[in-house]
Coordinates of C-alpha atoms in Angstrom, one line a residue:
M19 CA -57.9 11.0 28.6
S20 CA -60.7 8.4 28.9
P21 CA -63.9 9.4 30.6
Q22 CA -63.2 6.6 33.1
E23 CA -59.8 8.2 34.0
L24 CA -61.3 11.8 34.4
F25 CA -64.3 10.5 36.2
E26 CA -62.3 8.6 38.6
I27 CA -59.9 11.4 39.5
S28 CA -62.5 13.9 39.8
L29 CA -63.9 11.6 42.7
D30 CA -60.4 11.8 44.3
I31 CA -60.2 13.9 47.3
D32 CA -56.4 14.0 47.5
A33 CA -56.3 15.4 43.7
H34 CA -59.0 17.9 44.7
V35 CA -56.9 19.0 47.7
S36 CA -53.8 19.3 45.2
S37 CA -55.8 21.3 42.7
M38 CA -57.0 23.8 45.2
Q39 CA -53.6 24.7 46.8
K40 CA -54.2 28.3 46.1
S41 CA -57.2 28.5 48.3
S42 CA -55.8 26.6 51.1
E43 CA -58.8 24.0 50.6
R44 CA -58.6 20.8 52.7
A45 CA -60.9 18.0 53.5
I46 CA -61.7 18.1 57.4
A47 CA -64.7 15.8 57.9
G48 CA -66.2 12.7 56.3
T49 CA -64.4 11.2 53.5
T50 CA -60.9 13.2 53.6
S51 CA -58.8 11.0 51.6
G52 CA -58.9 8.8 48.6
T53 CA -62.3 8.3 46.4
I54 CA -65.6 9.3 47.6
G55 CA -68.7 7.6 46.8
L56 CA -72.4 7.8 46.4
G57 CA -74.2 9.0 49.6
E58 CA -70.6 10.0 51.5
T59 CA -69.8 13.4 52.4
V60 CA -66.8 15.6 52.7
T61 CA -66.4 19.0 54.7
W62 CA -64.2 21.4 52.9
R63 CA -62.5 24.2 54.6
A64 CA -61.0 27.1 52.0
R65 CA -60.4 30.4 51.8
H66 CA -62.2 32.3 48.9
F67 CA -62.3 36.1 48.6
G68 CA -60.0 36.5 51.6
I69 CA -62.9 34.7 54.0
W70 CA -62.7 31.4 55.4
F71 CA -65.6 29.0 54.8
T72 CA -66.7 25.5 55.4
M73 CA -68.9 23.6 53.3
T74 CA -70.4 19.9 53.2
S75 CA -71.0 18.2 50.0
K76 CA -72.6 15.0 49.5
I77 CA -72.5 12.6 46.4
T78 CA -76.0 12.7 45.7
E79 CA -76.0 10.8 42.1
L80 CA -73.2 8.5 40.5
D81 CA -73.6 7.0 37.2
K82 CA -70.3 5.6 36.5
P83 CA -68.4 6.5 34.4
S84 CA -70.5 9.2 32.9
R85 CA -71.9 11.7 35.4
F86 CA -71.9 12.4 39.3
V87 CA -73.4 15.2 41.4
D88 CA -72.2 16.7 44.6
Q89 CA -74.4 18.9 46.4
Q90 CA -74.0 21.2 49.5
V91 CA -75.8 19.7 52.4
R92 CA -74.5 22.4 54.9
G93 CA -72.3 25.6 54.1
P94 CA -72.5 29.1 52.7
F95 CA -74.7 28.9 49.7
K96 CA -78.4 28.9 49.4
T97 CA -78.1 26.4 46.7
F98 CA -74.9 24.5 45.5
V99 CA -75.3 21.7 43.2
H100 CA -72.5 20.6 41.0
E101 CA -73.2 18.2 38.1
H102 CA -69.9 16.5 36.5
R103 CA -70.5 14.8 33.0
F104 CA -68.0 13.0 31.1
E105 CA -68.4 11.8 27.3
S106 CA -66.2 9.9 24.8
V107 CA -65.5 12.4 21.8
G108 CA -62.9 11.3 19.2
G109 CA -60.6 9.0 21.2
G110 CA -60.8 11.5 24.2
C111 CA -63.1 12.9 26.7
R112 CA -65.2 15.9 27.0
M113 CA -65.5 17.0 30.5
T114 CA -68.6 19.3 31.4
D115 CA -69.4 20.9 34.9
T116 CA -72.9 22.4 35.5
I117 CA -73.1 24.5 38.6
T118 CA -76.4 25.5 40.2
V119 CA -75.6 28.1 42.9
G120 CA -77.3 30.6 44.9
S121 CA -75.9 32.9 47.5
P122 CA -78.0 33.8 50.7
I123 CA -76.2 37.5 50.7
F124 CA -75.7 38.6 47.3
G125 CA -78.5 39.3 44.9
R126 CA -78.6 37.7 41.3
L127 CA -76.7 40.6 39.8
A128 CA -73.7 40.1 42.1
E129 CA -73.8 36.5 41.6
R130 CA -73.7 36.9 37.9
M131 CA -70.9 39.6 38.1
V132 CA -68.8 38.0 40.7
L133 CA -69.7 34.8 41.9
V134 CA -70.3 33.1 38.6
P135 CA -67.1 34.2 36.9
Y136 CA -65.1 33.1 40.1
L137 CA -66.5 29.4 40.1
R138 CA -65.9 29.4 36.4
R139 CA -62.1 30.3 36.8
L140 CA -61.9 27.9 40.0
I141 CA -63.5 24.9 38.3
T142 CA -61.3 25.6 34.9
R143 CA -58.1 25.6 37.1
R144 CA -59.1 22.6 39.1
N145 CA -59.9 20.6 35.7
R146 CA -56.4 21.7 34.1
H147 CA -54.6 20.4 37.3
L148 CA -56.5 17.1 37.3
I149 CA -56.0 16.8 33.6
A150 CA -52.1 17.6 34.0
E151 CA -52.0 14.9 36.8
L152 CA -53.2 12.2 34.5
A153 CA -50.8 13.4 31.7

């Protein structure tokens, strides 16, 4: 895939919803369909760890087609910043996700042992789904 293709589908609300069927994630407010852009928000409702969560994210940085950042502006985390990077590599693309997360409930040990591995699996599943959609 090209960086442009992965960049575009990563900003697509409908593709995200499709990739998160396991957690019943859906967009309930803000930009709820199509492509989200700089300064726009989306409010997500999803079930994780058997608990329903609502989180509003905002696209706070956008450098097309190489990078964008979404950041929680309201929700369950003390901190949640998700940086998406797209680099051309040998005729394809390297997609790198960096998440900075802080839980208001769990300590650092629980974050490292439970939350971080869970988020890694979730993002990996999401990215595989997006790549499959483009293939």
